[in-house]
Every structure is written in C-alpha cells, then in structure tokens.
Amino acid sequence: MPTSHSLYEVFLRVARLASFTAAASSLGYTQSAVSRQIQTLEDEWGTPLFDRLPRGVRLTEAGRILLPHAEAVGERLRTARAELDALRTLGAGRLRIGAISTVDAALLPRALAAFRARHPGVAVTRTEGPSAKHLALLAAGDLDVAVVADTSAEPPGGCTPHHLLDERMYVALPSGHRLAGRTDVRLAELADEEWIAADTRPEETLMHSALAGGFRPRTGFVAADWIAKQGFVAAGLGVTLVPALAASSTRADLALVPLHPDDTPRRRVYAATPRGIAPSPAALAFLALLKEAAAGLAS
Amino acid sequence: MPTSHSLYEVFLRVARLASFTAAASSLGYTQSAVSRQIQTLEDEWGTPLFDRLPRGVRLTEAGRILLPHAEAVGERLRTARAELDALRTLGAGRLRIGAISTVDAALLPRALAAFRARHPGVAVTRTEGPSAKHLALLAAGDLDVAVVADTSAEPPGGCTPHHLLDERMYVALPSGHRLAGRTDVRLAELADEEWIAADTRPEETLMHSALAGGFRPRTGFVAADWIAKQGFVAAGLGVTLVPALAASSTRADLALVPLHPDDTPRRRVYAATPRGIAPSPAALAFLALLKEAAAGLAS
DNA sequence: GCCGACCCATGCGACAAGCGAATGTCTAGC
DNA sequence: GCTAGACATTCGCTTGTCGCATGGGTCGGC
C-alpha cells in the first residue's frame, strides 16, 4: 500500500472510528485534512457518505453500500503487495530458461537443482535448441535467460552476455582410428577426414571457429542430434568435434582427442539476458548459480 | 469511477495498449503525464512495472502480477458505482419505517403499496409502537421515517416534521349509551364517565390535547391495545377516544360520536425524519407517497 | 551509412490540489 | 446560558501534476 494513504483508506478508517477527528489522529492527519478528503470522495461519488452528527459521523445508506467495496479494494491491494513482496524475495514468479543441449550434461542441471532447492516458489520452464533460436526468443521477450555458445561469429545483438566458461574442443574418432591414442591433434592432420556436422554450412556448426585458420572441412553426413553424431562416428563414417562439456557423456567406443590449442580458440559459453531491460530477481539469482556451477566445472 | 483517471486506470490502459503515448492520447493526457504517473506507481510499489522498449513498453513480471489486481479493483469500483446509481434511482437501498398503529388502517398501507409497486428494489421494514418510541429510534438513527401523532405536547426534538393531516376525534360509546345517537358531543357531557386509556397519566394518551380545556378525565381501565379498548367499551366498562383514522375499523356494536370541534383541536398526524441529516432518496419518495395518501383520505 | 520517425525520459514553468493552523458553527449537557 | 466537543471553512504555503519542449535511444528507409 502506498505510504501516503489513499482516499479509501481514510474512508475505511473514518467508517470504523465513526469520527473524522479520531481517524485523522489515527492516520497522522489533521481533522481538516480528513474532512476535505471525505468531501473529495463524496464529490467523486456524487453523494454524501457520512451523516454529520454533533458527536461524530455515521455512514449514510450510500456509505454503507460503498463500505464493503472499499474494503475489497484495500484487501486486493494488500494481496498484490504480498505477491510482489514474494516476487522480490523469490518466493514467487517465473523463470524461462533456454539452453543448448551440451550444457545439459552438468552445467545446467547443477544450477537448476540449486535454484529449485533455494527458490521452490519460482516456476521454472526450460526449452532446448540452438543458440540462434534462443537469442531470438530472448530478444522477443519470450525468454528470461539463454545459455548459449558463440557458434557463429554473431555478436549478441540485443542481449547482454554473462560469461560462464571457455571450454576446449575434442575430436571424436572411432576407437580404431590411427590418431586415437594421441594426446592432441592438429586440424591439418584431419584434412582428409569426412566430418559429421549439424549443418552443411560449416559456419553454422562447431567448426566455425576453426575456419579462421583457413581449415575447410569436408562435410559428410549431416546430423544435428548428439546421439546420431556419435553413431555415425562409431560406425566409421567420419569424425566430429565434441565440446568439453559434452565429453563426459560420450559413448565408450569413441576416442576423444583434444584439439591442439593453437588450432582453435576455446569456445565461449555464456548466459544471455535481454538488453535494455532489468533482469528479474529470479534471473539474477539463476545467473549467479550458473556462474557458481561453471566455476565448479572449470576447477 | 472518478472523472480524473486514477493511477490504476492509467496502468490498465498502458498495459492494454503497450504504449505510454497511445494510452496518453486515449485518456486525454500527454505522454509525459502518463510517463510520470507510471513512475509514481512504480515508486509506490517499489518495483518497475513496465520494460521500456524502443517500440513501446511491456509488462514486467511485477506488472504482470499487479495487472489482475488492478483489474479487480477497477471492477469493484465499477460495481460500487452501479450500486450507488441504483440507490439514487431507488433501485436498491432500504427504508425503515416506524408508525403508530392507527395509521395502519388505511394511510400507511396505501402509501406502502404504492411505494413497493414503484420501487420493488428497496427493502422496506416496518415497526409498530407509540410515537415517543419511534421518535427516539429516529433520533438514534435506527429509523428513516416515523409516522406519528402529537400525543403529548413534546415538540419533535431532533426530528423534522412533515405534516400529513389533521384528524378529528370521536368518542366510542357502548351502543346503548345515552349519547349514542348524537351528532356531536361535548367533553363536559362526559365528565362522569370512566375512560379507557393507554396510560394512567392522561398526558400520555389521546386525551392530552383535551387537557388544555381544563377537562380531567377519570381513568378507569388501562388498555394499550386497540382491540382491548374496544372490548372494554363494548362491555360498558367505560368510554374512550377514537381518532378519525381508526374510525372505519371499529367494531359494529360501538357508537362513534364526533367530539365537538371547540373541545379539542384536531390531532396532527405527521411523518418525521431525522433532523440535520439528509433524508435518503427512498425516504423522500415515501414521504411524497404518504402525503398523497393523506390527501386522498382527507378528501 | 546516414537521416528521419517513433517512443520514452526529463527539465521547466505554471497551475491546482493538499496540507496544517486557526477560526467559525452547531449541538449536547450542565 | 455557557462550556466542551466535533465538523466545516478560511488562509497561506508546500507539494504534486500537467503541458510543452527537449534529449537519448532504436528501428527502418533512402
């Protein structure tokens, strides 16, 4: 409720105390102020609300009709205040998260578990998909937080990035591959391989950061799904890139060889929030937990 | 609803139109006024309610929470307005009537019937009893209209009188009484009779206006109820006064002889309303119907 | 790539509303 | 009749609110 009492609060107090003077001192006003506030209210409603008696006031018929409505209004505003307080203290509200699938291995579940434990009142929804789609949803206001990686060189237009971690990249090879035992590998050594990628255009895939070095992969099969990619590689149909976050959840019959650090920059994984508008309390809290989880994974 | 739009109406309009500028022109304000009104509201609630976008505004989480409450408040006030309008046009409200029993013969029923026919929405309650009791109820605010007669000399303190009619008085005699056939009768001729009255003190009874002439009645049996009085008179136990309004509902074995006009002033029957406070619309309408009914009876 | 259109925020001056203090008016009770 | 209590009213003054004009920012067209 507003700190300066509304006309209806004054009305309710006067009705309860049956006196302008008592209501005034009870609300910290002078009697003349209350007198004029009630008069204002009576002008607004076009009818007297109180009978003025020599020993105080009494509700008129019209005032008696208005009374329950004024009480209901006050009650409504009090309820709204309570709900907004709950929102502020993360006892209520909603949080719409979008994330790319590779962060689902450990980063996102960890942050989500912590968030739900601390703020069970917040309704969390989560969507999965590529980075570009989530950034678009974010800009349209249909998402509160997006956890994405810079796959293409696009800067986060319309979004504020919050860096989480840089992850190195691995190459997934069939277990019998000639390079399977290496401690690291250069892209040049893989120039003859066929690559399993999510898109025919390498700019749209995990390869994009490698393109700067002049490397042009030969795209073989196209598979967006993670399981499918692994299947193709295991069957000896090609090789593919694996970000570090997904390394722990690769099938056992694949060999993961780290890419040489000079060949490709680490992939930046970050959370994005809409730019220009203040993140909700829930989004801020979730961001903090994400950074915590990222720090835990990096160590 | 107030003619100057409340902050909540502005809030609702902005939420609906998703634009300060559109809401402003829609409400007859300038954009800056709406901007600052929303800002005031946000200060009051301690949280932003709208995200400012380049192409308008959008509700924040907090605004989305507040929205249904603001709508409910507006709806409540609209309902209250409708009910007060109904009260003004006599489509609702209540009317508490008090009346002495003699007006129940014709005056009150006639007015009541007309009132209920015209204003069926008004809840009418009615109490019966002596004039003094009703005037007290009126002053205490427990009655809207009292239909009374000036039995004792008391002036209507704290009440505004509305004259209805002056009625002449009759003497009720046993049918075999020596004066039963007269066209009128003087009090002096009844000096030896025993009087049936509502009280041992003649000042409190119908006799009071006759006391001014020096007449001192001999009070016999005391009976407040009208049926009882008639019974005593019919049994030859005394005589009693009958006001004109009750004349038509006397039992057939009594003789009614008009009192000589010089002996007693006509009894004033009037409706009283609380003094100093405005009568409700229902009370005013009922007063008018009472006067109509009184005029009809007088003719 | 620059410019104009659109939208919201803000500074400014003017006006009106709201406040407190003091005074007036009415009623009840002694 | 006079005092006490309660609401109405008057008077200055503070405060808030409005309209107008301006500034900052983004989006779309040339």
XYZ file of C-alpha atoms (C1' of nucleotides) in Angstrom:
658
model
C 0.000 0.000 0.000
C 1.190 3.488 -0.744
C 2.841 5.297 2.117
C 0.505 8.261 1.615
C -2.901 6.901 2.492
C -5.392 6.734 -0.307
C -8.821 8.239 -0.047
C -10.281 4.801 0.503
C -8.070 4.054 3.463
C -9.196 7.323 5.005
C -12.779 6.376 4.252
C -12.389 2.994 5.904
C -10.757 4.470 8.962
C -13.457 7.087 9.354
C -16.147 4.441 8.930
C -14.524 2.274 11.557
C -13.975 5.046 14.091
C -17.155 6.987 13.273
C -15.206 10.207 13.674
C -13.171 12.497 11.481
C -11.054 13.663 14.377
C -10.214 10.174 15.607
C -9.462 8.933 12.099
C -7.248 11.957 11.479
C -5.079 11.475 14.534
C -5.024 7.747 13.850
C -3.650 8.358 10.354
C -1.379 11.240 11.237
C -3.518 13.862 9.586
C -5.288 16.895 10.922
C -9.051 16.884 11.186
C -9.405 19.410 8.398
C -7.470 17.190 6.022
C -9.753 14.235 6.682
C -12.804 16.442 6.370
C -11.720 17.540 2.916
C -10.629 14.096 1.814
C -14.051 12.728 2.637
C -15.598 15.680 0.876
C -13.487 14.909 -2.177
C -14.644 11.326 -2.074
C -18.250 12.434 -1.750
C -17.816 14.731 -4.734
C -16.331 11.898 -6.748
C -19.197 9.562 -5.931
C -21.787 12.287 -6.153
C -23.464 11.523 -2.847
C -22.874 12.064 0.862
C -21.162 9.117 2.506
C -21.464 10.188 6.117
C -24.119 11.908 8.184
C -22.530 14.619 10.269
C -23.774 14.287 13.801
C -22.910 16.533 16.730
C -20.897 13.686 18.270
C -19.109 12.299 15.232
C -20.273 10.907 11.932
C -22.256 7.914 10.751
C -22.371 6.140 7.401
C -25.219 7.079 5.135
C -27.018 4.477 3.093
C -24.637 5.242 0.224
C -21.656 4.953 2.524
C -22.916 1.617 3.776
C -23.061 0.437 0.168
C -19.583 1.700 -0.606
C -18.018 0.257 2.532
C -17.648 -3.411 1.501
C -16.312 -2.372 -1.884
C -13.711 -0.113 -0.321
C -12.742 -2.963 1.966
C -12.431 -5.287 -1.007
C -10.254 -2.789 -2.831
C -7.986 -2.446 0.157
C -7.802 -6.201 0.513
C -6.927 -6.578 -3.162
C -4.132 -4.067 -2.933
C -2.830 -5.764 0.182
C -2.823 -9.083 -1.656
C -0.982 -7.536 -4.578
C 1.571 -6.097 -2.216
C 2.128 -9.512 -0.682
C 2.575 -11.136 -4.073
C 5.040 -8.503 -5.199
C 6.986 -8.958 -1.993
C 7.056 -12.670 -2.684
C 8.327 -11.928 -6.162
C 11.075 -9.729 -4.791
C 12.179 -12.339 -2.315
C 11.933 -15.056 -4.958
C 9.003 -16.682 -3.264
C 7.048 -16.423 -6.491
C 7.409 -15.574 -10.131
C 8.626 -17.484 -13.122
C 11.913 -18.113 -14.877
C 12.054 -19.106 -18.525
C 15.377 -20.669 -19.453
C 16.618 -21.645 -22.874
C 19.788 -23.659 -23.286
C 21.812 -25.500 -25.878
C 21.944 -29.231 -25.348
C 25.616 -29.568 -24.439
C 25.197 -27.611 -21.217
C 22.598 -30.133 -20.127
C 25.309 -32.621 -19.249
C 26.293 -30.974 -16.000
C 26.234 -27.176 -16.012
C 22.529 -26.519 -16.329
C 21.266 -29.406 -14.169
C 23.567 -28.357 -11.383
C 22.437 -24.726 -11.428
C 18.811 -25.736 -11.824
C 18.928 -28.093 -8.872
C 20.394 -25.408 -6.659
C 17.851 -22.871 -7.850
C 14.828 -25.071 -7.274
C 16.101 -26.008 -3.841
C 16.507 -22.397 -2.805
C 13.502 -20.892 -4.553
C 10.787 -23.532 -4.818
C 8.145 -20.837 -5.371
C 9.511 -19.821 -8.743
C 8.020 -21.650 -11.695
C 10.875 -22.689 -13.982
C 10.360 -23.596 -17.619
C 13.142 -24.720 -19.932
C 13.449 -25.018 -23.685
C 16.205 -26.676 -25.681
C 17.583 -25.672 -29.042
C 20.373 -23.959 -30.922
C 21.927 -20.729 -29.765
C 20.485 -18.569 -32.539
C 16.927 -19.585 -31.781
C 17.310 -18.773 -28.108
C 18.847 -15.397 -28.729
C 15.875 -14.570 -30.934
C 13.442 -15.703 -28.242
C 15.352 -13.615 -25.731
C 15.130 -10.517 -27.876
C 11.399 -11.099 -28.374
C 10.874 -11.257 -24.630
C 9.849 -14.900 -24.592
C 12.809 -15.965 -22.506
C 14.484 -14.685 -19.366
C 17.871 -16.377 -19.640
C 19.559 -18.179 -22.530
C 22.622 -20.337 -22.027
C 24.415 -20.375 -25.366
C 27.816 -20.622 -27.004
C 29.224 -18.405 -29.739
C 28.867 -20.885 -32.608
C 28.807 -18.362 -35.377
C 30.644 -15.089 -35.115
C 27.408 -13.195 -34.459
C 27.718 -10.800 -31.549
C 24.935 -10.965 -29.026
C 22.802 -8.245 -30.568
C 20.047 -7.124 -28.253
C 21.366 -9.301 -25.457
C 23.721 -8.826 -22.558
C 26.255 -11.664 -22.265
C 27.400 -13.046 -18.955
C 30.496 -15.165 -19.475
C 30.404 -18.564 -17.820
C 33.399 -20.546 -19.045
C 35.649 -21.277 -22.017
C 35.716 -24.894 -22.987
C 38.265 -26.672 -25.183
C 37.248 -28.826 -28.078
C 37.846 -32.523 -28.695
C 37.798 -34.571 -31.846
C 35.743 -37.742 -31.627
C 37.259 -40.642 -33.564
C 36.320 -44.261 -33.993
C 38.229 -46.222 -31.367
C 40.384 -47.887 -34.046
C 41.380 -44.643 -35.731
C 45.058 -44.020 -36.480
C 45.062 -40.911 -34.241
C 43.060 -42.454 -31.402
C 45.929 -42.663 -28.959
C 47.318 -39.153 -29.393
C 47.468 -36.586 -26.569
C 46.406 -33.898 -29.000
C 45.846 -33.429 -32.691
C 46.161 -30.657 -35.283
C 43.359 -29.883 -37.683
C 45.781 -30.280 -40.601
C 46.132 -33.913 -39.669
C 42.384 -34.355 -40.212
C 42.183 -32.640 -43.585
C 41.279 -35.844 -45.362
C 38.540 -36.926 -42.969
C 34.859 -36.627 -43.569
C 33.169 -34.532 -40.900
C 29.839 -35.222 -39.267
C 28.279 -31.817 -38.607
C 24.955 -30.303 -37.720
C 24.743 -28.288 -40.927
C 26.178 -28.374 -44.444
C 27.481 -24.868 -43.944
C 30.438 -25.088 -41.596
C 29.803 -21.533 -40.423
C 26.719 -22.749 -38.604
C 28.442 -25.585 -36.789
C 31.027 -26.146 -34.104
C 33.622 -25.836 -36.861
C 33.114 -22.127 -37.369
C 35.858 -21.055 -35.018
C 38.285 -23.273 -36.865
C 37.520 -21.659 -40.177
C 39.584 -18.623 -39.302
C 42.733 -20.743 -39.579
C 41.961 -21.482 -43.202
C 40.804 -25.002 -42.493
C 37.956 -26.176 -44.771
C 36.327 -29.366 -43.515
C 34.751 -31.874 -45.878
C 31.224 -32.307 -44.607
C 29.899 -35.822 -44.863
C 26.723 -36.788 -43.105
C 24.596 -34.148 -41.502
C 23.293 -34.940 -38.019
C 22.045 -32.445 -35.506
C 21.302 -34.870 -32.733
C 24.132 -35.772 -30.419
C 23.317 -39.471 -30.306
C 23.224 -39.612 -34.097
C 26.579 -37.904 -34.442
C 28.191 -40.397 -32.110
C 26.591 -43.264 -34.006
C 27.992 -42.119 -37.318
C 31.462 -41.675 -35.859
C 31.406 -45.058 -34.128
C 30.415 -46.651 -37.412
C 33.497 -45.160 -39.027
C 31.552 -42.789 -41.249
C 33.537 -39.732 -40.168
C 34.816 -37.645 -37.294
C 33.281 -34.794 -35.388
C 34.018 -32.087 -32.847
C 32.976 -32.503 -29.240
C 32.913 -29.600 -26.807
C 34.407 -30.312 -23.433
C 31.092 -30.057 -21.617
C 29.799 -33.000 -23.627
C 32.989 -35.069 -23.322
C 31.905 -36.885 -20.205
C 28.750 -38.166 -21.826
C 30.245 -39.748 -24.948
C 29.844 -43.425 -25.602
C 32.716 -45.641 -24.615
C 33.641 -46.904 -28.075
C 34.771 -43.481 -29.241
C 38.179 -41.955 -28.808
C 38.300 -38.300 -27.739
C 41.486 -36.483 -28.652
C 41.996 -32.880 -27.549
C 42.401 -30.389 -30.355
C 45.719 -28.586 -30.279
C 45.281 -25.227 -28.521
C 46.803 -23.284 -31.388
C 44.246 -24.542 -33.857
C 41.079 -23.205 -32.373
C 40.130 -20.737 -29.674
C 38.258 -22.121 -26.762
C 34.528 -21.990 -27.172
C 32.910 -19.290 -25.076
C 29.838 -20.455 -23.183
C 27.768 -17.636 -21.747
C 24.382 -16.823 -20.392
C 22.473 -14.034 -22.102
C 19.750 -11.758 -20.776
C 17.641 -9.248 -22.718
C 19.441 -5.982 -23.161
C 17.987 -2.697 -22.030
C 15.557 -4.183 -19.529
C 16.309 -5.086 -15.966
C 16.644 -8.840 -15.360
C 14.075 -10.202 -12.953
C 15.207 -11.161 -9.455
C 14.830 -14.798 -10.440
C 17.028 -14.318 -13.493
C 19.687 -12.610 -11.423
C 19.680 -15.373 -8.861
C 19.883 -18.010 -11.560
C 22.779 -16.222 -13.240
C 24.723 -16.289 -10.012
C 24.110 -20.014 -9.628
C 25.165 -20.616 -13.221
C 28.475 -18.856 -12.623
C 28.961 -20.881 -9.471
C 28.342 -24.105 -11.349
C 30.660 -23.019 -14.163
C 33.424 -22.275 -11.680
C 32.933 -25.691 -10.136
C 33.243 -27.389 -13.507
C 36.307 -25.408 -14.526
C 38.300 -26.360 -11.445
C -15.277 5.993 -11.177
C -13.683 9.355 -10.572
C -13.727 11.725 -13.535
C -9.981 12.216 -13.216
C -8.494 8.850 -14.010
C -6.812 7.090 -11.165
C -3.307 5.762 -11.425
C -4.703 2.273 -11.808
C -6.833 3.183 -14.772
C -3.767 4.657 -16.415
C -1.868 1.496 -15.566
C -4.547 -0.692 -17.095
C -4.722 1.390 -20.237
C -0.975 1.333 -20.679
C -0.912 -2.413 -20.099
C -3.637 -2.918 -22.671
C -2.118 -0.651 -25.309
C 1.511 -1.481 -24.523
C 2.393 2.156 -25.077
C 2.599 5.309 -22.991
C 1.886 7.511 -25.965
C -1.188 5.584 -27.092
C -2.541 5.359 -23.553
C -1.963 9.092 -23.094
C -3.902 10.159 -26.155
C -6.544 7.583 -25.344
C -7.039 9.120 -21.900
C -6.644 12.729 -22.933
C -3.230 13.126 -21.340
C 0.131 13.951 -22.756
C 2.777 11.291 -22.981
C 4.863 12.927 -20.284
C 1.969 12.846 -17.841
C 1.478 9.120 -18.348
C 5.191 8.543 -18.076
C 5.304 10.215 -14.718
C 2.098 8.628 -13.462
C 3.526 5.199 -14.165
C 6.713 6.278 -12.487
C 4.719 7.339 -9.439
C 3.031 3.961 -9.385
C 6.365 2.205 -9.696
C 7.710 4.261 -6.797
C 4.696 3.349 -4.712
C 5.082 -0.355 -5.394
C 8.843 -0.223 -5.238
C 9.440 -2.059 -8.484
C 9.345 -1.378 -12.228
C 6.034 -2.362 -13.778
C 6.948 -1.945 -17.424
C 10.009 -2.688 -19.529
C 10.758 0.279 -21.752
C 11.303 -0.991 -25.276
C 12.184 1.069 -28.326
C 8.710 0.484 -29.734
C 6.586 0.844 -26.625
C 6.503 -0.850 -23.280
C 5.832 -4.328 -21.955
C 4.721 -5.527 -18.542
C 7.450 -6.773 -16.272
C 6.935 -9.802 -14.098
C 5.829 -7.488 -11.302
C 3.467 -5.677 -13.648
C 2.001 -8.980 -14.743
C 1.329 -9.787 -11.106
C -0.246 -6.421 -10.432
C -2.428 -6.475 -13.533
C -5.238 -8.792 -12.391
C -5.415 -6.988 -9.065
C -5.712 -3.627 -10.743
C -8.438 -5.037 -12.946
C -10.238 -6.388 -9.906
C -10.016 -3.015 -8.191
C -11.446 -1.283 -11.237
C -14.218 -3.827 -11.459
C -15.034 -3.359 -7.789
C -15.265 0.373 -8.135
C -17.446 -0.034 -11.204
C -19.754 -2.327 -9.245
C -19.912 0.155 -6.408
C -20.782 2.894 -8.861
C -23.596 0.790 -10.268
C -24.989 0.058 -6.824
C -24.890 3.692 -5.818
C -26.643 4.625 -9.040
C -29.291 2.043 -8.206
C -29.624 3.593 -4.776
C -30.058 7.028 -6.289
C -32.724 5.826 -8.689
C -34.399 3.804 -5.925
C -33.482 0.517 -7.498
C -31.858 -0.528 -4.260
C -31.447 0.505 -0.658
C -33.602 0.133 2.401
C -36.321 2.051 4.111
C -37.042 1.622 7.786
C -40.490 2.870 8.747
C -41.980 3.208 12.165
C -45.632 4.011 12.631
C -48.307 4.250 15.293
C -50.992 1.640 14.938
C -53.869 3.911 13.971
C -52.294 4.885 10.678
C -52.222 1.207 9.734
C -55.916 1.294 8.947
C -55.525 2.999 5.605
C -52.846 5.672 5.421
C -49.733 3.555 5.770
C -50.909 0.536 3.775
C -51.866 2.769 0.883
C -48.512 4.549 0.788
C -46.632 1.310 1.293
C -48.424 -0.416 -1.548
C -47.661 2.432 -3.919
C -44.028 2.503 -2.808
C -43.420 -1.198 -3.215
C -45.075 -1.120 -6.621
C -42.838 1.692 -7.844
C -39.602 0.724 -6.115
C -39.521 -3.037 -5.666
C -35.755 -2.958 -5.202
C -35.942 -1.123 -1.887
C -36.102 -3.325 1.180
C -38.810 -1.969 3.458
C -39.014 -2.795 7.131
C -41.717 -1.551 9.455
C -42.095 -1.379 13.205
C -45.149 -0.524 15.253
C -45.373 1.280 18.515
C -46.102 4.548 20.251
C -44.979 7.899 18.933
C -42.358 8.546 21.617
C -40.579 5.272 20.978
C -40.366 5.966 17.274
C -39.085 9.472 17.712
C -36.333 8.083 19.911
C -35.453 5.456 17.315
C -35.418 8.156 14.690
C -33.016 10.304 16.678
C -30.793 7.283 17.276
C -30.593 6.646 13.561
C -32.425 3.339 13.712
C -35.333 4.574 11.643
C -35.674 6.522 8.411
C -39.269 7.690 8.684
C -41.663 7.715 11.615
C -45.367 8.309 11.188
C -46.604 9.687 14.477
C -49.154 11.970 16.076
C -48.526 14.641 18.656
C -49.951 12.787 21.647
C -48.050 14.629 24.316
C -47.023 18.238 23.952
C -43.440 17.280 23.197
C -42.090 19.110 20.195
C -40.297 16.936 17.674
C -36.822 17.438 19.124
C -34.132 16.175 16.775
C -36.684 15.423 14.107
C -38.094 17.280 11.146
C -41.892 17.023 10.963
C -43.755 16.689 7.688
C -47.426 17.365 8.247
C -49.779 14.802 6.751
C -53.276 15.543 8.018
C -55.321 16.737 10.968
C -57.894 14.254 12.110
C -60.849 14.843 14.283
C -61.572 12.737 17.322
C -64.548 10.551 18.125
C -65.843 9.199 21.367
C -66.566 5.497 21.338
C -69.617 4.591 23.406
C -71.451 1.366 24.060
C -74.243 1.167 21.506
C -76.889 1.609 24.219
C -75.289 4.722 25.707
C -77.443 7.731 26.332
C -75.383 9.862 23.935
C -75.077 7.222 21.228
C -77.356 8.960 18.754
C -75.897 12.462 18.975
C -74.322 14.253 16.022
C -71.623 15.542 18.336
C -70.807 15.676 21.995
C -69.039 17.998 24.434
C -66.455 16.722 26.855
C -68.357 18.274 29.714
C -71.177 15.881 28.995
C -68.762 13.009 29.637
C -67.359 14.266 32.909
C -68.903 11.407 34.851
C -67.747 8.632 32.555
C -64.888 6.311 33.205
C -62.278 6.497 30.479
C -60.417 3.604 28.965
C -56.911 4.891 28.144
C -53.495 3.635 27.239
C -51.901 5.082 30.357
C -52.910 6.199 33.825
C -51.423 9.605 33.127
C -53.737 11.364 30.720
C -50.836 13.395 29.365
C -49.526 10.289 27.689
C -52.769 9.378 25.987
C -55.091 10.623 23.297
C -56.656 12.799 25.940
C -53.730 15.110 26.294
C -54.987 17.698 23.837
C -58.245 17.896 25.724
C -56.489 18.695 28.971
C -55.875 22.258 27.901
C -59.581 22.945 28.254
C -59.432 22.051 31.930
C -61.101 18.691 31.449
C -59.811 15.985 33.811
C -60.900 12.508 32.773
C -61.439 9.766 35.291
C -59.237 6.925 34.118
C -60.753 3.524 34.589
C -59.175 0.517 32.952
C -55.850 0.835 31.211
C -55.522 -0.823 27.817
C -52.967 -0.055 25.190
C -54.184 -2.433 22.564
C -56.897 -1.237 20.249
C -58.896 -4.453 20.335
C -58.827 -4.444 24.129
C -60.043 -0.870 24.342
C -62.978 -1.639 22.117
C -63.756 -4.711 24.157
C -63.909 -2.742 27.391
C -66.111 -0.081 25.862
C -68.466 -2.614 24.308
C -68.802 -4.282 27.699
C -69.953 -0.986 29.166
C -66.854 -0.513 31.308
C -66.122 2.972 30.027
C -65.712 5.222 27.031
C -62.649 6.098 25.008
C -61.375 8.410 22.332
C -61.004 7.201 18.762
C -59.045 9.123 16.179
C -60.685 9.503 12.807
C -58.192 7.254 11.044
C -59.250 4.355 13.232
C -62.957 5.103 12.966
C -63.551 2.897 9.982
C -62.126 -0.156 11.715
C -64.204 -0.106 14.888
C -66.462 -2.955 15.749
C -70.089 -2.619 14.820
C -71.516 -2.699 18.360
C -69.918 0.600 19.296
C -71.304 4.030 18.692
C -68.897 6.679 17.437
C -69.892 10.234 18.197
C -67.773 13.101 16.903
C -66.265 15.315 19.551
C -67.426 18.907 19.341
C -64.813 20.932 17.377
C -64.496 23.536 20.142
C -63.466 20.977 22.695
C -60.304 19.658 21.215
C -58.017 20.658 18.424
C -57.685 18.193 15.645
C -54.914 15.698 16.162
C -51.888 16.368 13.970
C -50.581 13.324 12.213
C -47.158 13.812 10.678
C -44.202 11.951 9.330
C -40.866 12.693 10.961
C -37.358 12.335 9.573
C -34.060 12.732 11.445
C -33.049 16.331 11.700
C -29.737 17.612 10.415
C -29.101 14.746 8.051
C -30.356 14.480 4.531
C -33.208 12.005 4.094
C -32.376 9.114 1.805
C -33.921 9.070 -1.667
C -36.181 6.260 -0.524
C -37.345 8.274 2.461
C -38.097 11.263 0.280
C -40.088 9.163 -2.152
C -42.017 7.555 0.663
C -42.773 10.933 2.203
C -44.290 12.086 -1.053
C -46.466 8.986 -1.246
C -47.550 9.467 2.351
C -48.699 12.990 1.610
C -50.527 11.740 -1.443
C -52.286 9.086 0.597
C -53.125 11.627 3.298
C -54.610 13.962 0.740
C -56.684 11.100 -0.636
C -58.037 10.269 2.813
C -58.818 13.863 3.665
C -60.994 14.436 0.642
C 25.681 4.617 -43.690
C 23.169 8.495 -42.696
C 18.711 10.532 -41.689
C 14.088 10.780 -40.147
C 10.250 8.662 -37.446
C 8.816 6.930 -33.314
C 8.883 6.299 -28.330
C 10.047 7.172 -23.578
C 12.615 10.275 -20.024
C 13.354 14.738 -18.185
C 13.843 19.851 -17.280
C 10.973 23.804 -16.808
C 7.294 26.988 -15.672
C 2.516 27.376 -14.265
C -1.372 25.929 -12.054
C -4.075 23.318 -8.841
C -4.507 20.204 -5.132
C -3.498 19.055 -0.395
C -1.742 20.140 3.947
C -1.579 22.450 8.741
C -3.023 26.050 11.864
C -6.549 28.900 13.256
C -11.268 30.167 13.242
C -16.312 29.543 12.730
C -20.647 26.903 13.525
C -23.535 23.724 15.529
C -25.124 20.636 19.245
C -25.420 18.447 23.674
C -25.123 18.699 28.513
C -24.618 21.046 32.846
C -26.601 30.451 29.139
C -22.280 28.669 28.895
C -18.721 25.352 28.008
C -16.880 21.395 25.552
C -16.625 18.561 21.611
C -16.911 17.745 16.654
C -17.092 19.031 11.898
C -16.709 22.998 8.280
C -14.202 26.753 6.488
C -10.580 30.178 5.588
C -5.833 31.274 4.748
C -1.013 30.682 3.391
C 2.157 27.564 1.902
C 4.122 23.356 0.268
C 3.794 19.770 -2.885
C 2.323 17.469 -6.741
C 0.746 17.304 -11.575
C 0.214 18.893 -16.061
C 1.647 20.552 -20.699
C 5.372 21.974 -23.555
C 9.740 21.365 -25.217
C 13.926 18.780 -25.373
C 17.106 14.835 -25.210
C 18.518 9.966 -25.806
C 17.794 5.733 -27.959
C 16.264 2.411 -31.562
C 14.368 0.998 -35.962
C 13.541 1.405 -40.830
C 14.182 3.644 -45.342
C 16.904 6.088 -48.813
